[in-house]
Coordinates of C-alpha atoms (C1' of nucleotides) in Angstrom, one line a residue:
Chain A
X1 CA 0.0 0.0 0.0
X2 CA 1.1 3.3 -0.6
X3 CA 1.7 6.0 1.4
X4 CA -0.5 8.9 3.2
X5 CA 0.1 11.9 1.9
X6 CA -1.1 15.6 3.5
X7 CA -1.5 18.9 2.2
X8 CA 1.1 20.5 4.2
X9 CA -0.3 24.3 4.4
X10 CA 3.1 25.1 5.8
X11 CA 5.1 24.1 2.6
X12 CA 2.1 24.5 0.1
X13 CA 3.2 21.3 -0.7
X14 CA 1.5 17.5 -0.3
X15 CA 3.7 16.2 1.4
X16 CA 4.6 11.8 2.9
X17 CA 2.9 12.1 6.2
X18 CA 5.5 10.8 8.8
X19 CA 4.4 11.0 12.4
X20 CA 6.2 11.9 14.8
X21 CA 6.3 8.6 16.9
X22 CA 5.6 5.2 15.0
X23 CA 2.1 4.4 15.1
X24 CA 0.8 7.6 16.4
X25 CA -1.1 10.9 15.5
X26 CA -1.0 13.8 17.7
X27 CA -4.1 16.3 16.2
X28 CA -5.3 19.3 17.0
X29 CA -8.5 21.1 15.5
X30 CA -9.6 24.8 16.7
X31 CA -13.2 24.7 18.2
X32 CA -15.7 26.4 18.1
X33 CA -16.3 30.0 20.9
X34 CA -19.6 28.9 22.2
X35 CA -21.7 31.9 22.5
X36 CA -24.2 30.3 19.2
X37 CA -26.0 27.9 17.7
X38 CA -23.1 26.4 15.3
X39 CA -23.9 27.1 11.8
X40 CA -23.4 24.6 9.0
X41 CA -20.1 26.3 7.8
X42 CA -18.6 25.5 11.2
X43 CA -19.9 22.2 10.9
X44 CA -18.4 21.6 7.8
X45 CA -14.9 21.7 9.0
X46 CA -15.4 19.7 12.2
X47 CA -17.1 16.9 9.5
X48 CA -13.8 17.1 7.4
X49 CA -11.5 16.6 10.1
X50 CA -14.1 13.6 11.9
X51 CA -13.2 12.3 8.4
X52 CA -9.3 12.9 8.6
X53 CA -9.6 11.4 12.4
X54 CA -11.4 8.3 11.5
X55 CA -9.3 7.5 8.3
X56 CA -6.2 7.7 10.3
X57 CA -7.6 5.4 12.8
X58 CA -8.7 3.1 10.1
X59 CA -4.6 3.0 9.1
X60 CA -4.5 1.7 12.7
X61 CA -2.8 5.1 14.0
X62 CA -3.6 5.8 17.7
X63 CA -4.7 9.7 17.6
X64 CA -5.1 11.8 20.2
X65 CA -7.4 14.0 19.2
X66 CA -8.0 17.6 21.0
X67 CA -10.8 20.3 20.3
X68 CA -11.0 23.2 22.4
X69 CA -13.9 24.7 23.6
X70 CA -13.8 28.3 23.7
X71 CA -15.5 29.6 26.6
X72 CA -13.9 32.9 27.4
X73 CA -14.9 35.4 25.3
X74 CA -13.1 37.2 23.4
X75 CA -13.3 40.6 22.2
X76 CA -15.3 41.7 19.8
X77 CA -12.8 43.7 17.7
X78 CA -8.6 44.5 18.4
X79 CA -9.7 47.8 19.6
X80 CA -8.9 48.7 23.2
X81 CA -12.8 48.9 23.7
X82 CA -14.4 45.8 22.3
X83 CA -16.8 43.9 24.5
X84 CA -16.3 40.2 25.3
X85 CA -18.4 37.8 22.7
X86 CA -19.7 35.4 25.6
X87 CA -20.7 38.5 27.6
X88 CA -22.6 40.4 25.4
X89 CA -24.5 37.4 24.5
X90 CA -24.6 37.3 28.4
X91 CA -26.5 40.7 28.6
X92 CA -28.6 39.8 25.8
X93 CA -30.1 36.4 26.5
X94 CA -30.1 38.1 30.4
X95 CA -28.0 35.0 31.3
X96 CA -25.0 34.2 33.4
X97 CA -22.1 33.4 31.3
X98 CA -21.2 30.1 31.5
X99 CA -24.8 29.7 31.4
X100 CA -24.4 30.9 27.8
X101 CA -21.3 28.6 27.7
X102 CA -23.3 25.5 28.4
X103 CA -26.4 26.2 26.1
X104 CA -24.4 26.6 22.9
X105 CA -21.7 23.9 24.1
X106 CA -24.7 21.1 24.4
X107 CA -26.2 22.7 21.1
X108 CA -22.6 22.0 19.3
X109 CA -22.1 18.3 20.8
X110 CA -25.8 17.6 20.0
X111 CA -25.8 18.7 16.5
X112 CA -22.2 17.0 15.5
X113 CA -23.2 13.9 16.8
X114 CA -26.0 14.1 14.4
X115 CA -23.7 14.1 11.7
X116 CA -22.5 11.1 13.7
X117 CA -19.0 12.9 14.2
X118 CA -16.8 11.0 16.7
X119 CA -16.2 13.0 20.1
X120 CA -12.7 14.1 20.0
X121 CA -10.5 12.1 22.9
X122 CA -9.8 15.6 24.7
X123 CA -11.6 18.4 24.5
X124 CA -10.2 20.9 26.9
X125 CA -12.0 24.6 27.7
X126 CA -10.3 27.9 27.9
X127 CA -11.3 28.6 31.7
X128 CA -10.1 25.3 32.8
X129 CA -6.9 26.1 31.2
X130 CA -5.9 29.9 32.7
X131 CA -3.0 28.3 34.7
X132 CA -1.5 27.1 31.6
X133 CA -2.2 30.0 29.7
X134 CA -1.0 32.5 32.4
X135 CA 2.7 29.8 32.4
X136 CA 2.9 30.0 28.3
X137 CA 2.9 34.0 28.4
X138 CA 5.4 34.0 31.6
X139 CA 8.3 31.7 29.3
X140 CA 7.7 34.4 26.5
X141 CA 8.5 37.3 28.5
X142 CA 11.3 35.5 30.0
X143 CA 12.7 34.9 25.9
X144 CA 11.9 38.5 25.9
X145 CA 9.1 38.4 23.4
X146 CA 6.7 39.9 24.7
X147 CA 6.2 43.3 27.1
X148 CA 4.0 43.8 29.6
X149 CA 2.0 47.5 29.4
X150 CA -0.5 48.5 31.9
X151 CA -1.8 45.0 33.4
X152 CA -1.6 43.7 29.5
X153 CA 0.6 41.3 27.9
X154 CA 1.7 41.6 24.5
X155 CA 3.3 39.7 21.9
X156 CA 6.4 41.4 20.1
X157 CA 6.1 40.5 16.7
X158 CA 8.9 42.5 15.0
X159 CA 11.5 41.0 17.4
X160 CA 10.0 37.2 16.7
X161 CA 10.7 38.1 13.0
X162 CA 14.5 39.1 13.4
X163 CA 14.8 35.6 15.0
X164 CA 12.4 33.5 13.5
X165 CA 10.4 34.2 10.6
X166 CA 6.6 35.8 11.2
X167 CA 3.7 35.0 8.5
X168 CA 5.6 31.7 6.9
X169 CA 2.1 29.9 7.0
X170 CA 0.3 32.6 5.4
X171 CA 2.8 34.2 3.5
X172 CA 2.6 37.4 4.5
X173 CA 5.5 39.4 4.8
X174 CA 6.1 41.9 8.2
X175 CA 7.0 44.8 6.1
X176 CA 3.7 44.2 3.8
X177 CA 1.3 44.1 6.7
X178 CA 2.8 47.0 8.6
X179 CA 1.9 48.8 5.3
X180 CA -1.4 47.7 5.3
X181 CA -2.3 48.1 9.0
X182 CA -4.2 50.5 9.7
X183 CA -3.6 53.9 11.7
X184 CA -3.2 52.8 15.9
X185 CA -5.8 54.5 18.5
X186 CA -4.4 57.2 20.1
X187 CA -4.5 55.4 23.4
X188 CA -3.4 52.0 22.3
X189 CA -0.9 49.7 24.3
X190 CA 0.8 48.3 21.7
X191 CA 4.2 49.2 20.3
X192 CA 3.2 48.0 16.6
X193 CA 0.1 47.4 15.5
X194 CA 1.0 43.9 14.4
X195 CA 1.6 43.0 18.2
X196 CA -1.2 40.7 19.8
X197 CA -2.4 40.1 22.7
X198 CA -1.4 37.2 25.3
X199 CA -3.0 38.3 28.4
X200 CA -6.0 42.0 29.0
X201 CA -6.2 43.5 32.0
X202 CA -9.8 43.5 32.5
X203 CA -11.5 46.7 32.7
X204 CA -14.2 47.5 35.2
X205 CA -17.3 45.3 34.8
X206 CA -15.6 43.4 32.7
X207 CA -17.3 39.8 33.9
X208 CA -14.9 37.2 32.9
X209 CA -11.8 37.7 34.1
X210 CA -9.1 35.6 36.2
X211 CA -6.1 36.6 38.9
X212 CA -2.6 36.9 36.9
X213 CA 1.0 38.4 38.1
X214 CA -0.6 41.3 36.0
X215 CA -3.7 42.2 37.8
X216 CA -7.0 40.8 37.0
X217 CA -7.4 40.0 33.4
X218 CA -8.1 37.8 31.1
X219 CA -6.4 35.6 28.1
X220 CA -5.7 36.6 24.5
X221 CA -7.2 35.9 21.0
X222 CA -5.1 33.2 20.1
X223 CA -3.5 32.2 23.6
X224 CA -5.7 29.3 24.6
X225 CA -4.8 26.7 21.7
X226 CA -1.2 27.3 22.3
X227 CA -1.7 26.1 25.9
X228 CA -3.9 23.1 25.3
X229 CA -1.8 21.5 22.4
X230 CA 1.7 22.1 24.1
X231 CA -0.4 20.4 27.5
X232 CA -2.0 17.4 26.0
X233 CA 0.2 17.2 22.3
X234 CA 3.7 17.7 23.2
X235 CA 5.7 21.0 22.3
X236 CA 5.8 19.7 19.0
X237 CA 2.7 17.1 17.7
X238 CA 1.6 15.9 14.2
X239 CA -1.1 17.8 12.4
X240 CA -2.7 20.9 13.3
X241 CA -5.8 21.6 11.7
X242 CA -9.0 24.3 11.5
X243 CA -10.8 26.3 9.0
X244 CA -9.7 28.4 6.1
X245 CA -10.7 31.4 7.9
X246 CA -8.2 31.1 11.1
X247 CA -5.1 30.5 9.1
X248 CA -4.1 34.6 9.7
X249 CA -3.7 35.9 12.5
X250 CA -4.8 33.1 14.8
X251 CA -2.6 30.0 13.3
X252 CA 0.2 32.5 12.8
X253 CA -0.1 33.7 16.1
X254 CA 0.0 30.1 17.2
X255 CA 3.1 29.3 15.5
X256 CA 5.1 32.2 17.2
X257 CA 3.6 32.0 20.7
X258 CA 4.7 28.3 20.8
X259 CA 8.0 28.7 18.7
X260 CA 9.0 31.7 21.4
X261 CA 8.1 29.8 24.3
X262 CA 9.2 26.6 23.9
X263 CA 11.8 26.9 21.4
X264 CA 10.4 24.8 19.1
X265 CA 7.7 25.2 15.6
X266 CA 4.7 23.5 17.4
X267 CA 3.2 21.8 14.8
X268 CA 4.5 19.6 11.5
X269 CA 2.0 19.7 9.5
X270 CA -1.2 22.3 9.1
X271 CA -4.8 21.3 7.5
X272 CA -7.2 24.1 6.2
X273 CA -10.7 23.4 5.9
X274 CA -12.3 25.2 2.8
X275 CA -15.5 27.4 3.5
X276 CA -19.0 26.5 2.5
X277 CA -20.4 29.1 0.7
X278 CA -24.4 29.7 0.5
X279 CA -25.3 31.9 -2.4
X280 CA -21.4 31.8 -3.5
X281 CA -20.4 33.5 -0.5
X282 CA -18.9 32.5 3.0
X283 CA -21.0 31.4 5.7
X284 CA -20.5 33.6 8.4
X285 CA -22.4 34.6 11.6
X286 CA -21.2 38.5 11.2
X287 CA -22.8 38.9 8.0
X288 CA -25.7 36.6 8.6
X289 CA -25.3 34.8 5.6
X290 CA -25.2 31.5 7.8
X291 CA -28.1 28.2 8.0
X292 CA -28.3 26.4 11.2
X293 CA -28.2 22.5 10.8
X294 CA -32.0 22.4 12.9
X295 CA -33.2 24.6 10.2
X296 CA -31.6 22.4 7.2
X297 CA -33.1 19.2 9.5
X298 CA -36.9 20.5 9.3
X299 CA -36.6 22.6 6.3
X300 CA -37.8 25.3 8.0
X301 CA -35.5 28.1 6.1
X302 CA -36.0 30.1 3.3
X303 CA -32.8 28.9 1.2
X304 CA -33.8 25.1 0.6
X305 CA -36.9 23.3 -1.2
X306 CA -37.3 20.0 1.9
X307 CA -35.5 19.0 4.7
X308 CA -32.2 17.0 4.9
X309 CA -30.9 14.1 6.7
X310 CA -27.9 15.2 8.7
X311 CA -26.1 11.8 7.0
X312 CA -27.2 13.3 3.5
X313 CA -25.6 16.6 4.2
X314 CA -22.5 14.9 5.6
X315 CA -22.7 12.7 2.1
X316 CA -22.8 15.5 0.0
X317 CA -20.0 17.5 1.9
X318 CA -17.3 14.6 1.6
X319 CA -18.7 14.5 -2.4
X320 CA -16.1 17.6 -2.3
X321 CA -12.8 17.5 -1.6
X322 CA -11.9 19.2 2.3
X323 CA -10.0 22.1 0.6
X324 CA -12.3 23.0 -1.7
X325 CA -15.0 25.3 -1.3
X326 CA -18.1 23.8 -1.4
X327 CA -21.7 26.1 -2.3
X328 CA -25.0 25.0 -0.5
X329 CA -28.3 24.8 -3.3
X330 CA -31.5 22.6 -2.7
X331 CA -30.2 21.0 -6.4
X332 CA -27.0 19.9 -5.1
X333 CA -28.5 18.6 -2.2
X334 CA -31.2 16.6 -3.8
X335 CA -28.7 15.4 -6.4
X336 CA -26.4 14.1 -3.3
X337 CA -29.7 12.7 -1.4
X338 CA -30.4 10.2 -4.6
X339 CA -26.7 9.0 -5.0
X340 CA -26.7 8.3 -1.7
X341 CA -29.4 6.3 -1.3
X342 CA -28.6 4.4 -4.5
X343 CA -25.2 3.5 -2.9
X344 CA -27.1 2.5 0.7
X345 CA -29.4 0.4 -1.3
X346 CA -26.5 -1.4 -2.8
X347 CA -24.4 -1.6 0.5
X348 CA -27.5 -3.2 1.9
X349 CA -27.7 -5.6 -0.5
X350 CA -24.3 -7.0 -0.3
X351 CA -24.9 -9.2 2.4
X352 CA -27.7 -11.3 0.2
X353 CA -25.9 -12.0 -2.6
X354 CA -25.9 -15.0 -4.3
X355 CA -21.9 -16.2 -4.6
X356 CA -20.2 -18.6 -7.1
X357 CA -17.1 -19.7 -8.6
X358 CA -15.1 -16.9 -10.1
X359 CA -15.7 -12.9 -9.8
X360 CA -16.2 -11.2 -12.5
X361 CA -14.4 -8.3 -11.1
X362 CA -11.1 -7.3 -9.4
X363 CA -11.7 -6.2 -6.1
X364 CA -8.0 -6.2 -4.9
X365 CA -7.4 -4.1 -7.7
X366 CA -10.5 -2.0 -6.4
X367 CA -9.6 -2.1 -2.8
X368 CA -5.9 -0.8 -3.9
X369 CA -7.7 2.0 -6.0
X370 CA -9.9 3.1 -2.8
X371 CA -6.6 3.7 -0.2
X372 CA -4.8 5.3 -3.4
X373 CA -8.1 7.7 -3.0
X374 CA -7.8 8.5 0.6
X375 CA -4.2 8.9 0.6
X376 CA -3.9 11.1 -1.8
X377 CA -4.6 14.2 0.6
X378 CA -8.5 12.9 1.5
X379 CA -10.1 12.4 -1.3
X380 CA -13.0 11.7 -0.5
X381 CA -14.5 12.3 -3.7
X382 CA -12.7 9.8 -5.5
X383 CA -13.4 7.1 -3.0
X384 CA -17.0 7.6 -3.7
X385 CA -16.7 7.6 -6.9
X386 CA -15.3 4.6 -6.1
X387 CA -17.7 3.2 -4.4
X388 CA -20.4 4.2 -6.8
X389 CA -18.3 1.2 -9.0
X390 CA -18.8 -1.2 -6.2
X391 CA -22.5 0.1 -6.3
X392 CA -23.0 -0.6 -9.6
X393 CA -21.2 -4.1 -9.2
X394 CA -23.4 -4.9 -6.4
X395 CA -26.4 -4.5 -8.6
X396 CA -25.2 -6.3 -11.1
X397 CA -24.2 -10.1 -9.1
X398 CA -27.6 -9.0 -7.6
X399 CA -29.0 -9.5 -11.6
X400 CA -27.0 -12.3 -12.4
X401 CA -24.8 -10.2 -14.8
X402 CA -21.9 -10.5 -13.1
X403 CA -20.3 -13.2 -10.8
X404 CA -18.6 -13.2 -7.5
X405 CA -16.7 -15.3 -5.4
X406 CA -17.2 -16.1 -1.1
X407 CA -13.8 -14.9 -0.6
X408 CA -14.3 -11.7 -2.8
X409 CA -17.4 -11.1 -1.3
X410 CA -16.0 -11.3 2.6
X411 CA -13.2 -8.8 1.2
X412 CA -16.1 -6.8 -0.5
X413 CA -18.2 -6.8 2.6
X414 CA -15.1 -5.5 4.9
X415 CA -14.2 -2.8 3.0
X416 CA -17.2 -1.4 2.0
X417 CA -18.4 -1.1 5.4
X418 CA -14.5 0.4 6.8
X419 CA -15.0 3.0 4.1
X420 CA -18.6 3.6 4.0
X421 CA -19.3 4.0 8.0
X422 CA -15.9 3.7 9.7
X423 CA -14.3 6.3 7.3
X424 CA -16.6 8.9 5.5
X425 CA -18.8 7.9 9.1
X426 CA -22.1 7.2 7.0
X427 CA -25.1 5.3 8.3
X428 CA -28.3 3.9 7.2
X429 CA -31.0 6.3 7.6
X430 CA -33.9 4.1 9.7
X431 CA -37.2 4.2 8.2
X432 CA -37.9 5.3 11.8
X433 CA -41.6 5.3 11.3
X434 CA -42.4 2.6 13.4
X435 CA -44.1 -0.6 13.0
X436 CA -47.4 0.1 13.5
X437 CA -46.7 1.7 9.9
X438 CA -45.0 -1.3 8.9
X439 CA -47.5 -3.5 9.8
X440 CA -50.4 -1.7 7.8
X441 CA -48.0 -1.7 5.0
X442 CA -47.1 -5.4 4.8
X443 CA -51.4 -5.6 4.6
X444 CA -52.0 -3.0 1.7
X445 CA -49.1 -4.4 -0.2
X446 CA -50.6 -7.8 0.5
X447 CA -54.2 -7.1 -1.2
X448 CA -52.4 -5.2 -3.8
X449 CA -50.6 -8.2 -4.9
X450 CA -54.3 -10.3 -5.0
X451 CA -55.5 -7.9 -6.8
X452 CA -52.6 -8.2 -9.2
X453 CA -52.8 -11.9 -9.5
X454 CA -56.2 -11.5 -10.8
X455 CA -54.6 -9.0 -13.4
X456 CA -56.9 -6.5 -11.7
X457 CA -54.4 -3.4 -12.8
X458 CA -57.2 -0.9 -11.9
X459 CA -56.6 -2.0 -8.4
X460 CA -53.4 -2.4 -8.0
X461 CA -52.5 0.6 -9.9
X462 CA -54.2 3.0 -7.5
X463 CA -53.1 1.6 -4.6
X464 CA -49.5 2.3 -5.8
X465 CA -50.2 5.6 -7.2
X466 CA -52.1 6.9 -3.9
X467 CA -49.3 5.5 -1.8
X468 CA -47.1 7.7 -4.0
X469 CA -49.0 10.7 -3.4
X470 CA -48.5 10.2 0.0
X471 CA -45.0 9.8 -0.5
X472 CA -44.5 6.1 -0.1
X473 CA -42.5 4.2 -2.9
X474 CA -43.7 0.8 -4.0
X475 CA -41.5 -1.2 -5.9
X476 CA -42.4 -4.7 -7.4
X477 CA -39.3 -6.9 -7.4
X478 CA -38.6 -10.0 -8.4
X479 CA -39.3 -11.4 -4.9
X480 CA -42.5 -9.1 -4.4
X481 CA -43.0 -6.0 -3.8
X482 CA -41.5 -3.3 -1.1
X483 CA -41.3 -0.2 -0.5
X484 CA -39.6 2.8 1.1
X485 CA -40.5 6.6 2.5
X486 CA -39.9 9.0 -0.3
Chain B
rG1 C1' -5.3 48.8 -2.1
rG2 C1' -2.0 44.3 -0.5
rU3 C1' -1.7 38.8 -0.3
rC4 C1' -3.8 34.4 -2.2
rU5 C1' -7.3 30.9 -4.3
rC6 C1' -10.7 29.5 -8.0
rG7 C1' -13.4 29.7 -13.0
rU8 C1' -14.6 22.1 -15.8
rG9 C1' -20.5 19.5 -20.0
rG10 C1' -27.9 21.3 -18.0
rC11 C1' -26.5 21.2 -12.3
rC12 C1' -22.9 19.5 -8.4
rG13 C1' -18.0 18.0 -8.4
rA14 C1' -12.8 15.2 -9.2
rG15 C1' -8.6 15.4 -12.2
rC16 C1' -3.7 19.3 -12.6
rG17 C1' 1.1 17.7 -19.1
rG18 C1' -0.8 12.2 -23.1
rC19 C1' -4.8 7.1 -20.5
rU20 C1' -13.6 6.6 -19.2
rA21 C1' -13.6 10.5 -12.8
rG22 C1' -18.2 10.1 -10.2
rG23 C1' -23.2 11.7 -8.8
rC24 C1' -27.9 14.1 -10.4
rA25 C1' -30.7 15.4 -14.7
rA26 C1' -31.6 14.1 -20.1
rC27 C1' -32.0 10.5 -24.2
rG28 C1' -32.1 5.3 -26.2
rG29 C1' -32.4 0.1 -24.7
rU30 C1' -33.1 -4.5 -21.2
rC31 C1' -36.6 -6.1 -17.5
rU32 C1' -41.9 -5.3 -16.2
rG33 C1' -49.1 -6.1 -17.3
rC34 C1' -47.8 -0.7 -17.2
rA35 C1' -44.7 2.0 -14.0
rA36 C1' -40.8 2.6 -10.5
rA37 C1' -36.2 0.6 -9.1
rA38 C1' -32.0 -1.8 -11.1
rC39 C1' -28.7 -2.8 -15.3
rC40 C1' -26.6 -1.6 -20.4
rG41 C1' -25.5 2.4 -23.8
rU42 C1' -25.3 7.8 -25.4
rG43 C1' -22.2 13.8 -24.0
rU44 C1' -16.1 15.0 -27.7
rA45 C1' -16.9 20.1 -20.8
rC46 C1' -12.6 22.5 -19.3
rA47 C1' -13.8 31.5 -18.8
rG48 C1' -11.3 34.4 -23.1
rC49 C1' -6.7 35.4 -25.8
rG50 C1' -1.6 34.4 -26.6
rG51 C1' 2.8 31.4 -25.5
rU52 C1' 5.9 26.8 -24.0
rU53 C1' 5.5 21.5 -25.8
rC54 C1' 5.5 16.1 -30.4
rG55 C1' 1.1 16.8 -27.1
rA56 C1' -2.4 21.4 -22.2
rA57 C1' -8.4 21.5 -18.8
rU58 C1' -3.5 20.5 -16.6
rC59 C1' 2.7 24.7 -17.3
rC60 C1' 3.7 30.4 -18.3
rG61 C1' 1.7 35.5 -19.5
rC62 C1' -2.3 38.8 -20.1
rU63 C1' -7.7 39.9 -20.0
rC64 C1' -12.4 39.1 -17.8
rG65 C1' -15.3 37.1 -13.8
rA66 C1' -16.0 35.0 -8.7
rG67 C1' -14.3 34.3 -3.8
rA68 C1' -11.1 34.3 0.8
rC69 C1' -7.7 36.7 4.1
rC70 C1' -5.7 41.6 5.7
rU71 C1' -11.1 43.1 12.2
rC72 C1' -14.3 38.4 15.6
rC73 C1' -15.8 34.1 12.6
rA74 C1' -14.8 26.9 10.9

RNA sequence: GGUCUCGUGGCCGAGCGGCUAGGCAACGGUCUGCAAAACCGUGUACAGCGGUUCGAAUCCGCUCGAGACCUCCA
């Protein structure tokens, strides 16, 4: 088998992946600041890196896998005067908050574990993590990389450049973004406007805000996933990953905050997650231009035609590659929902078939063509396409068109499923309607087929064409009829 | 304005120097009482204009168009 190979945003390159330490992945993905519902943009990158996770654990890797939750808010804007995220939403919803904290940080486990996204194997929170935090900006200002101005802690970003180099991951260039900085506030702190910040004093009635060798304050922007990966990953770990979106300033920032306080460049190799666009444009909570998943669920929006299954959505994001943008439209979506059931139907059918002496088909050749697929950077795509040729196969045996053997068909079986639900983490959708349902069913399908036997179409006919109308598909097989919820 | 992506057949979406991507839709066929489903077959698409090359959707240049980042956002 060949070997994986990553998109290194680092290099711009895809590069061998080579973990650190045989055998096992240290990952990091920035999650979400919990003061809302999560929107399906944000979902989409925590889907494509559930799908990174679980293929690495299919290669038999043992990843550690850490998501933060952001729980402290940050500010609002890099002014001197922006108000905290979490308590404005606070002051809004007239909650306490880490009462705001919890509400969206239930809503964000309960709506990726509809997609049937894995739980990561850490997932740490800002606020449990101040100690840490408050350590990481102490060996900075020891390397003398940062300076401390009225209670506040900031990074020095020119003097990181003369040692190391600032903006390698998004190739920005120090001199370049002084230029295009815009003009300081009279009354700000910082020597350069590129400076961040690792620690705010907190002003009065400011609500969140922790005791620090600085005064009471609170931690910076980017501060918080430098402190849990260097705790739980190492100084150094495998693959850093996150959407498009954070790569400048906030994975910059990472880079330098760990580089200057442990010495070394914290992570090997860095993932992007493209945006999902809706109406061609990024889905964003500041502009609006965002749909929540519970909407998508019960169609209750104004962008889509129906409701969608969270495992169609998921389906129809991993039909695009991660780093590709991907645009939201009722037609895409309905186009995914068919192909997906018409690849279900055939995984489902696997099982039954009929075996024999030869296959018709290579299937070691197919299995090799599936890991050449994911290792080529995740493509998903081409593993469904893939499995579309399985699909087809499937169907065929299942016609007595094409032949397969038991062993092929135990290989067959194994794979499928490892790629279909350990992999791209899809599931049947349960015709959850109950068997009272199933029961009446089983009867009106049952006079429908006397009623056929006595070549009474008339009958039989408007049995199936009512049932349609109310959106229940009959369709007569070989070995009777059956039928599924449109 | 600066930095950087992208523009593929009716729609979505891979490919990124020569070899059928795939899905949905459409059309023809097999099957069926008729349908549906399934299967078989059918598309000479790569924004435009130049250039490099034996050969370009794929590399280079320009033009047009879209988007992202440069302020919090996955």
């Amino acid at each position: 088998m060949n070997e994986l190979i990553i998109y290194n945003s680092l290099s711009g390159k895809k590069e061998v992946f080579e973990p650190i330490t045989d055998g096992f992945v240290g990952l990091y993905v920035c999650g979400p600041t919990v003061y809302n519902f999560v929107h399906l943009g944000n979902c989409r990158t925590f889907i494509s890196f559930d799908m990174v996770f679980r293929y690495l654990q299919h290669l038999g890797y043992k990843v550690r896998y850490v998501r933060n939750i952001t729980d402290a808010g940050h500010l609002e804007n890099d002014a001197e005067e922006g108000e905290d995220k979490i308590a404005k939403k606070a002051r809004l919803e007239q909650l306490e908050p880490m009462e705001i904290v919890q509400k969206y940080t239930v809503d964000f486990h309960e709506t990726l574990a509809k997609f049937n996204n894995r739980p990561p194997s850490i997932e740490p929170t800002a606020t449990g993590h101040i100690l840490e935090q408050i350590d990481m900006v102490q060996k900075i200002l020891k390397k003398g990389l940062a300076y401390e101005v009225n209670g506040s802690v900031y990074f020095d970003v020119e003097k990181y450049d003369n040692e190391a180099l600032y903006g390698e991951l998004s190739g920005r260039k120090i001199e370049e973004l002084k230029a295009g900085s815009r003009e300081l506030d009279g009354q700000d702190e910082k020597r350069s406007p590129l400076d961040f910040a690792l620690w705010k004093n907190a002003k009065p009635g400011h609500i969140m805000k922790w005791q620090s060798p600085w005064g009471l304050g609170f931690p910076g922007w980017h501060l918080e996933c430098s402190a849990m990966s260097t705790k739980y990953l190492g100084d150094q770990f495998d693959i850093h990953g996150g959407g498009m979106d954070l790569k400048f300033p906030h994975h910059e920032c990472e880079i330098a905050q760990g580089h200057a306080a442990t010495g070394v460049k914290p992570v090997r190799y860095w993932m992007h997650a493209n945006m999902l666009t809706l109406n061609g444009k990024k889905m964003s909570k500041s502009t609006g231009n965002t749909l929540l998943p519970n909407e998508l669920f019960s169609g209750e929006n104004d962008v889509l035609d129906k409701a969608f299954h969270p495992i169609v959505v998921r389906f129809f994001m991993m039909q695009a590659h991660y780093r590709s943008t991907l645009d939201f439209s009722s037609e895409a979506l309905i186009a995914a929902e068919k192909g997906f059931h018409r690849l279900m139907d055939a995984v489902s059918l696997l099982p039954d078939l009929k075996t024999g002496k030869t296959s018709s088909w290579d299937i070691d050749d197919w299995i090799k063509q599936c890991y050449q697929a994911m290792n080529d950077d995740f493509n998903t795509p081409i593993l469904i396409a893939h499995l579309f040729d399985a699909a087809k196969f499937i169907q065929s045996v299942n016609m007595n068109q094409a032949t397969l053997t038991e062993e092929d068909k135990s290989k067959l079986i194994e794979k499928i499923n490892a790629f279909v639900f350990d992999v791209l983490g899809l599931k049947l959708i349960e015709e959850s309607q109950g068997d009272e349902l199933s029961t009446v069913m089983e009867l009106v399908l049952e006079l429908r087929q006397k009623a056929r036997e006595n070549k009474d179409w008339t009958t039989s006919d408007a049995i199936r064409d009512k049932l349609n109308e109310a959106g229940i598909l009959v369709k007569d097989g070989a070995e009777g009829a059956s039928w599924s919820k449109e």
